Amino acid sequence: MAVRPLVILPDSKLRLVSEPVGPITDEVRALAADMLETMYDAPGIGLAAIQIGVPKRLVVVDLGKTAEDRNPMVLVDPEVTWASEDKRVHEEGCLSIPEYYEEVERPEKVRVRYRDLKGDTVETDADGLLAICLQHEIDHLNGVLFVDHLSRLKRTRLLKKFEKAAKRESADA
Ligand code: GNR
Ligand code: NI
């Protein structure tokens, strides 16, 4: 297991549509383990494989607040199969967009179908922070970032800021 470097905005990999995982091999299990380790290290409550540069439809989530109440979930090829009409606004952040937080409106409840690492198909209803996190992660699989749900003005401003920061870093290097 290893903590892997995070892919940060404006890296264009974040815009890739990830490929289905297919059969659950040792390689997939090792990738999931690295994703969990990277998420706990960050720390974050969710991570999509593309955030460590792997364009596969694999997601890890853990809403546990401390190391003692860890409850890792691994979702293979997750899809939203139903979303409520009711929406909720909640502040979001993203490990690929460091130190930026904004309120995002999304469906309050979702049903998500996925396979677990045993290969069993699971369908689960989520609300609250889990519903937000699952939608945020499934967006990543489709090359969508939470800032895409904001106004064009906010998104453009943010993208410019990250492009400038990236240029400064490559100049410093
Ligand atoms: O760690 C994370 N926290 C978070 C908070 C509110 C809404 C979504 C998230 S997901 C984020 C980790 C991440 O970037 N996952 O892709
Ligand atoms: Ni994210």
mmCIF file of C-alpha atoms and ligand atoms in Angstrom:
data_model
loop_
_atom_site.group_PDB
_atom_site.id
_atom_site.type_symbol
_atom_site.label_atom_id
_atom_site.label_comp_id
_atom_site.label_asym_id
_atom_site.label_seq_id
_atom_site.Cartn_x
_atom_site.Cartn_y
_atom_site.Cartn_z
ATOM 1 C CA MET A 1 0.000 0.000 0.000
ATOM 2 C CA ALA A 2 1.170 3.504 -0.768
ATOM 3 C CA VAL A 3 0.076 7.127 -0.563
ATOM 4 C CA ARG A 4 0.027 8.328 -4.166
ATOM 5 C CA PRO A 5 0.410 11.935 -5.398
ATOM 6 C CA LEU A 6 -2.866 13.753 -6.028
ATOM 7 C CA VAL A 7 -3.790 15.166 -9.427
ATOM 8 C CA ILE A 8 -4.504 18.890 -8.968
ATOM 9 C CA LEU A 9 -6.369 21.461 -11.063
ATOM 10 C CA PRO A 10 -5.664 22.527 -13.877
ATOM 11 C CA ASP A 11 -4.391 19.024 -14.804
ATOM 12 C CA SER A 12 -6.496 17.995 -17.829
ATOM 13 C CA LYS A 13 -6.641 14.366 -16.567
ATOM 14 C CA LEU A 14 -9.417 15.555 -14.248
ATOM 15 C CA ARG A 15 -11.588 16.009 -17.374
ATOM 16 C CA LEU A 16 -11.239 12.389 -18.582
ATOM 17 C CA VAL A 17 -14.274 10.113 -18.616
ATOM 18 C CA SER A 18 -13.009 7.062 -16.705
ATOM 19 C CA GLU A 19 -13.324 3.522 -18.078
ATOM 20 C CA PRO A 20 -15.322 0.685 -16.445
ATOM 21 C CA VAL A 21 -13.244 -1.391 -14.011
ATOM 22 C CA GLY A 22 -14.432 -4.756 -15.356
ATOM 23 C CA PRO A 23 -13.271 -7.893 -13.498
ATOM 24 C CA ILE A 24 -12.060 -7.369 -9.923
ATOM 25 C CA THR A 25 -8.423 -8.459 -10.075
ATOM 26 C CA ASP A 26 -5.568 -8.192 -7.564
ATOM 27 C CA GLU A 27 -4.576 -5.008 -9.406
ATOM 28 C CA VAL A 28 -8.004 -3.468 -8.706
ATOM 29 C CA ARG A 29 -7.783 -4.478 -5.011
ATOM 30 C CA ALA A 30 -4.290 -2.951 -4.773
ATOM 31 C CA LEU A 31 -5.505 0.264 -6.442
ATOM 32 C CA ALA A 32 -8.432 0.489 -3.967
ATOM 33 C CA ALA A 33 -6.006 0.005 -1.041
ATOM 34 C CA ASP A 34 -3.739 2.800 -2.340
ATOM 35 C CA MET A 35 -6.767 5.050 -2.829
ATOM 36 C CA LEU A 36 -7.902 4.483 0.768
ATOM 37 C CA GLU A 37 -4.415 5.176 2.077
ATOM 38 C CA THR A 38 -4.162 8.350 -0.022
ATOM 39 C CA MET A 39 -7.632 9.512 1.119
ATOM 40 C CA TYR A 40 -6.855 8.940 4.834
ATOM 41 C CA ASP A 41 -3.491 10.678 4.464
ATOM 42 C CA ALA A 42 -4.971 13.805 2.780
ATOM 43 C CA PRO A 43 -7.334 13.608 4.734
ATOM 44 C CA GLY A 44 -10.585 13.402 2.778
ATOM 45 C CA ILE A 45 -13.953 11.633 2.920
ATOM 46 C CA GLY A 46 -13.887 10.319 -0.649
ATOM 47 C CA LEU A 47 -11.555 9.762 -3.591
ATOM 48 C CA ALA A 48 -11.995 8.803 -7.247
ATOM 49 C CA ALA A 49 -9.208 6.883 -9.043
ATOM 50 C CA ILE A 50 -8.594 9.720 -11.517
ATOM 51 C CA GLN A 51 -7.479 11.867 -8.563
ATOM 52 C CA ILE A 52 -4.384 9.655 -8.409
ATOM 53 C CA GLY A 53 -4.151 9.623 -12.200
ATOM 54 C CA VAL A 54 -5.927 6.320 -12.955
ATOM 55 C CA PRO A 55 -8.898 6.713 -15.344
ATOM 56 C CA LYS A 56 -10.954 3.811 -13.920
ATOM 57 C CA ARG A 57 -14.490 3.958 -12.466
ATOM 58 C CA LEU A 58 -13.365 3.186 -8.908
ATOM 59 C CA VAL A 59 -14.355 5.232 -5.825
ATOM 60 C CA VAL A 60 -13.529 5.010 -2.116
ATOM 61 C CA VAL A 61 -15.527 6.743 0.627
ATOM 62 C CA ASP A 62 -15.224 6.906 4.411
ATOM 63 C CA LEU A 63 -17.251 9.385 6.457
ATOM 64 C CA GLY A 64 -15.641 8.248 9.747
ATOM 65 C CA LYS A 65 -14.383 11.263 11.680
ATOM 66 C CA THR A 66 -11.583 9.483 13.551
ATOM 67 C CA ALA A 67 -9.267 6.523 12.938
ATOM 68 C CA GLU A 68 -11.419 4.545 15.458
ATOM 69 C CA ASP A 69 -14.685 4.892 13.547
ATOM 70 C CA ARG A 70 -13.302 4.098 10.130
ATOM 71 C CA ASN A 71 -15.822 2.540 7.759
ATOM 72 C CA PRO A 72 -14.200 2.208 4.316
ATOM 73 C CA MET A 73 -16.496 1.733 1.311
ATOM 74 C CA VAL A 74 -15.118 0.716 -2.086
ATOM 75 C CA LEU A 75 -17.466 1.241 -5.042
ATOM 76 C CA VAL A 76 -16.710 -0.400 -8.384
ATOM 77 C CA ASP A 77 -18.454 1.082 -11.444
ATOM 78 C CA PRO A 78 -20.969 3.084 -9.345
ATOM 79 C CA GLU A 79 -23.999 4.704 -10.995
ATOM 80 C CA VAL A 80 -26.782 6.934 -9.728
ATOM 81 C CA THR A 81 -30.008 5.022 -10.509
ATOM 82 C CA TRP A 82 -32.388 7.544 -8.910
ATOM 83 C CA ALA A 83 -32.152 11.085 -7.552
ATOM 84 C CA SER A 84 -34.744 12.956 -5.475
ATOM 85 C CA GLU A 85 -36.515 16.020 -6.822
ATOM 86 C CA ASP A 86 -35.680 17.723 -3.525
ATOM 87 C CA LYS A 87 -32.367 19.545 -3.563
ATOM 88 C CA ARG A 88 -30.019 20.636 -0.789
ATOM 89 C CA VAL A 89 -27.195 23.159 -0.648
ATOM 90 C CA HIS A 90 -23.976 22.146 1.125
ATOM 91 C CA GLU A 91 -20.428 23.457 1.193
ATOM 92 C CA GLU A 92 -18.050 21.250 -0.806
ATOM 93 C CA GLY A 93 -14.329 20.987 -1.243
ATOM 94 C CA CYS A 94 -12.139 18.730 -3.401
ATOM 95 C CA LEU A 95 -8.671 17.272 -2.838
ATOM 96 C CA SER A 96 -7.907 18.181 -6.478
ATOM 97 C CA ILE A 97 -8.843 21.852 -5.833
ATOM 98 C CA PRO A 98 -6.957 22.618 -2.586
ATOM 99 C CA GLU A 99 -8.236 25.273 -0.195
ATOM 100 C CA TYR A 100 -11.352 26.199 -2.178
ATOM 101 C CA TYR A 101 -14.817 25.675 -0.696
ATOM 102 C CA GLU A 102 -18.190 26.681 -2.136
ATOM 103 C CA GLU A 103 -21.835 25.849 -1.658
ATOM 104 C CA VAL A 104 -23.231 23.420 -4.234
ATOM 105 C CA GLU A 105 -26.851 22.456 -4.843
ATOM 106 C CA ARG A 106 -27.532 18.764 -5.524
ATOM 107 C CA PRO A 107 -30.373 16.247 -5.124
ATOM 108 C CA GLU A 108 -30.842 15.576 -1.401
ATOM 109 C CA LYS A 109 -31.171 11.787 -1.794
ATOM 110 C CA VAL A 110 -29.787 9.336 -4.338
ATOM 111 C CA ARG A 111 -29.878 5.611 -5.030
ATOM 112 C CA VAL A 112 -26.511 4.260 -6.140
ATOM 113 C CA ARG A 113 -25.756 0.864 -7.702
ATOM 114 C CA TYR A 114 -22.204 -0.497 -7.646
ATOM 115 C CA ARG A 115 -20.176 -3.665 -7.147
ATOM 116 C CA ASP A 116 -18.189 -4.218 -3.967
ATOM 117 C CA LEU A 117 -14.717 -5.798 -3.985
ATOM 118 C CA LYS A 118 -16.310 -9.266 -3.650
ATOM 119 C CA GLY A 119 -18.055 -8.614 -6.965
ATOM 120 C CA ASP A 120 -21.531 -8.480 -5.393
ATOM 121 C CA THR A 121 -23.911 -5.894 -6.845
ATOM 122 C CA VAL A 122 -25.218 -3.525 -4.181
ATOM 123 C CA GLU A 123 -27.932 -0.888 -4.477
ATOM 124 C CA THR A 124 -28.138 1.590 -1.636
ATOM 125 C CA ASP A 125 -30.074 4.740 -0.766
ATOM 126 C CA ALA A 126 -28.056 7.643 0.574
ATOM 127 C CA ASP A 127 -28.895 11.005 2.093
ATOM 128 C CA GLY A 128 -26.979 13.653 4.005
ATOM 129 C CA LEU A 129 -23.211 13.866 3.574
ATOM 130 C CA LEU A 130 -23.015 10.376 2.015
ATOM 131 C CA ALA A 131 -25.393 11.430 -0.795
ATOM 132 C CA ILE A 132 -23.287 14.541 -1.435
ATOM 133 C CA CYS A 133 -20.010 12.636 -1.389
ATOM 134 C CA LEU A 134 -21.254 9.858 -3.714
ATOM 135 C CA GLN A 135 -22.522 12.410 -6.250
ATOM 136 C CA HIS A 136 -19.227 14.332 -6.032
ATOM 137 C CA GLU A 137 -17.206 11.131 -6.630
ATOM 138 C CA ILE A 138 -19.404 9.839 -9.473
ATOM 139 C CA ASP A 139 -19.038 13.272 -11.110
ATOM 140 C CA HIS A 140 -15.233 12.730 -11.063
ATOM 141 C CA LEU A 141 -15.708 9.484 -13.041
ATOM 142 C CA ASN A 142 -17.352 11.580 -15.750
ATOM 143 C CA GLY A 143 -14.707 14.336 -15.745
ATOM 144 C CA VAL A 144 -16.990 16.674 -13.788
ATOM 145 C CA LEU A 145 -15.759 18.814 -10.861
ATOM 146 C CA PHE A 146 -17.895 20.450 -8.166
ATOM 147 C CA VAL A 147 -16.975 23.864 -9.572
ATOM 148 C CA ASP A 148 -18.906 22.910 -12.726
ATOM 149 C CA HIS A 149 -22.065 23.278 -10.608
ATOM 150 C CA LEU A 150 -21.198 26.919 -9.775
ATOM 151 C CA SER A 151 -21.776 30.083 -11.797
ATOM 152 C CA ARG A 152 -19.551 30.624 -14.838
ATOM 153 C CA LEU A 153 -18.050 33.685 -13.127
ATOM 154 C CA LYS A 154 -16.953 31.749 -10.038
ATOM 155 C CA ARG A 155 -15.624 28.853 -12.127
ATOM 156 C CA THR A 156 -13.658 31.060 -14.524
ATOM 157 C CA ARG A 157 -12.149 33.038 -11.641
ATOM 158 C CA LEU A 158 -11.100 29.856 -9.882
ATOM 159 C CA LEU A 159 -9.626 28.225 -13.003
ATOM 160 C CA LYS A 160 -7.543 31.364 -13.664
ATOM 161 C CA LYS A 161 -6.244 31.330 -10.097
ATOM 162 C CA PHE A 162 -5.149 27.677 -10.371
ATOM 163 C CA GLU A 163 -3.611 28.229 -13.821
ATOM 164 C CA LYS A 164 -1.545 31.108 -12.425
ATOM 165 C CA ALA A 165 -0.459 29.041 -9.423
ATOM 166 C CA ALA A 166 0.630 26.192 -11.739
ATOM 167 C CA LYS A 167 2.641 28.610 -13.908
ATOM 168 C CA ARG A 168 4.359 30.079 -10.844
ATOM 169 C CA GLU A 169 5.304 26.591 -9.683
ATOM 170 C CA SER A 170 6.736 25.525 -13.040
ATOM 171 C CA ALA A 171 8.726 28.814 -13.129
ATOM 172 C CA ASP A 172 10.081 28.146 -9.614
ATOM 173 C CA ALA A 173 11.055 24.580 -10.437
HETATM 174 O O1 GNR B 1 -12.747 15.288 1.344
HETATM 175 C C1 GNR B 1 -13.698 15.735 0.701
HETATM 176 N N1 GNR B 1 -14.686 16.406 1.354
HETATM 177 C C2 GNR B 1 -15.874 16.776 0.756
HETATM 178 C C3 GNR B 1 -16.681 17.685 1.422
HETATM 179 C C4 GNR B 1 -17.895 18.084 0.889
HETATM 180 C C5 GNR B 1 -18.305 17.559 -0.302
HETATM 181 C C6 GNR B 1 -17.509 16.643 -0.995
HETATM 182 C C7 GNR B 1 -16.313 16.254 -0.467
HETATM 183 S S1 GNR B 1 -15.331 15.091 -1.308
HETATM 184 C C8 GNR B 1 -13.729 15.577 -0.782
HETATM 185 C C9 GNR B 1 -12.674 14.610 -1.293
HETATM 186 C C10 GNR B 1 -12.643 14.637 -2.807
HETATM 187 O O2 GNR B 1 -12.171 15.534 -3.451
HETATM 188 N N2 GNR B 1 -13.204 13.641 -3.419
HETATM 189 O O3 GNR B 1 -13.271 13.603 -4.760
HETATM 190 NI NI NI B 2 -13.201 15.692 -5.416
#
